[in-house]
Amino acid sequence: MAKRYPAPPTRPKNKLTPVKQRPSVPVKKAAPIGQWEPAGWLKWALLAMAITAACYLPSLSNDLVNWDDDPNITENPNLERIDRESLFNIFDLDKGNVIGNYNPLPIFTFYLEKWAVGEINPTLIHFNNLLLHVLTVFFVFRVLLHMGIGIGGAFVGGLLFGIHPMRVESVAWATERKDVLFAVFFFAALMYYVRWIKTEDTAKRTALYLGMVLLAILSGFSKVQAVTLPLSMLALDYWFRRPIKLGLIWEKTPFWIISLLFGLANLYTLRQAGSIHDDVTHFSFLDRLCIGTYSFSVYLYKLFIPYPMSPLYPYPKPLPMWVYLSPLLFAAVWYGVYRAWKADRRIWVFGMLFFFFNVMFLLQVLGAGQGFLADRFTYVPYFGFFAIAAWLYHTYAWPSALWRPRVNAALGVLFAIYAVWTVRQIGIWKNGGTLWSHVMKYENRRNSLPYWNRGQYLRNKEGKYEAALEDYTTAIAIEPDNPELTNSRGKTYFDMATSGKYKGRERELTEKALADFTNALSKPKIKPKTKAEVLINRGAALSSMGRLEEALADLDAGIALAPDNKNGYLNRSLTHFHLQRYDKAIEDYTKYLELDPYAVNIWYERGMLRRSLNKPDEAIADLNRCLQLDPNFALAYLERARAYALKRQKDLAQQDYLRAQQMGLQLSDYDRQLMK
């Protein structure tokens, strides 16, 4: 940064002219070196944080939702066990990515939460999301102060960041822990970057630089979106009038390297998961460019009026005309930025650069998937616009005795509207039912996904089978060629048949399940993984009806297509058992345990079967592992007692029998016979 030298002193024209002495006026002392914020800033920062926290308190009563919370949290294999192997797997590039996304640090925080309380606790998850969001507001406030924006402006910008309704998805959705976590490190790094720019002491600069590098790494481990950090630093360089030269690029070398490494890592995991291929929409590159400019335009519009807000914005087919007209608006906006740059209206250029740098990789120009917009994509980028609002307030409203009360009144109304809007939007994320019911308001019957997902929630979480069937049937009517929908309805029929709630209707419901499974297999668009699942489901249904050989044929075919499907081995082991092919059943239990070595019930099942086959040593080994994983598994003590009794180790058998009885189990005549 260029040094500013004081102007040379001006000599008085007449040295002999006497000067009338005036009363001395106390002079405000300069802030000591190292103090970066004006006096009294903390109480205003805490107020912005408190208001933000109050708006998000309703999120603490929210549950998890069936929209990526399952693979990230409840069904994440790396969160099933709290041990060293799971911890290492979280950070492993192949074993730690979830649906192709490599965000190990958020998963690690879920791991710590489970370690602390012993289970996945939605309230704790939402509390920590809220805490991280409030902490992000704190760093946003300080970055604004470091930029030279006063307390009043920083309060306006910080509170906008905290309670703008477009924040809700990033905070109230458990899976988006990655947003609030990466943002904390991201804005802390930017705060230290401003200090680094302004500091001349070499030792302090070195410490600040190393701190920024650490924060950049932590941010990258939280979310790939953090790769924009060095670009955001360049936007700050412009704001502080640092000369534009190669040195600005060179000094950020570690940050470019960090961004490159995390970018490549995520490209690798996305490619491995097949998530970077546009096999949903098949738009041309020109279409994609227009989708990008349209998304850009929508985010600008939603800055002022965040409506509609939905967890899902599916691609319209065909693309409407305004998508193809959006490049005109995009060009007009950047022409305005150019004019602002020429006129040296620095805050406008900075705000737009910050927004664009942080949103450009999220505009779906090269994207794939089911949606082209997401409210969460604005979480960090909107800071650029909030900085503009903060500067305008600081420059024009704060110094004016006339305009400050009027602007404050208008802002009070705006903040109240945003606060109410935010609270209402948080309620949408209450559970999977509220979430997908909200999506249906906008999608009506154009999209099968919300009906399918609400059906999944009703079946799996609520046990409301009839309501789930209605949603699945609606989804099938919308998209009759989708085999996954028909498979899900068939599974619901089968769950009803085996639930014990529909006495006398078991055969009827199983026949309906079989009809849906067979129908799903006939769909021309069926993928190998889905086909394997349907075959395994049909095999289980056939087995329940005693059609064991037919069941075995389906199960064999399903496992051949998906050798990593645990349910396939479980259902086939039961079929082999009914066919009295016990060795085959044990082989399938073994295959299952290779895929899931922590499956307590399977260790018990294999141990029980080996004991019944008079293989006590192998049975004891299995039951020991079962009890190691779950010391409160009462039936495992009973089975191990029987195995010890078969070996005539009566003392050990008696100990296990006693433990089983203490846990509420009763001994049978078979047990008393063994102990004679």
XYZ file of C-alpha atoms in Angstrom, residues 86 111 273 375 397 561:
6
model
C -13.940 -44.181 11.118
C -18.514 -37.266 14.538
C -19.460 -40.655 -8.105
C -30.638 -20.404 -1.901
C -27.299 8.153 6.615
C -25.342 -56.774 -10.557
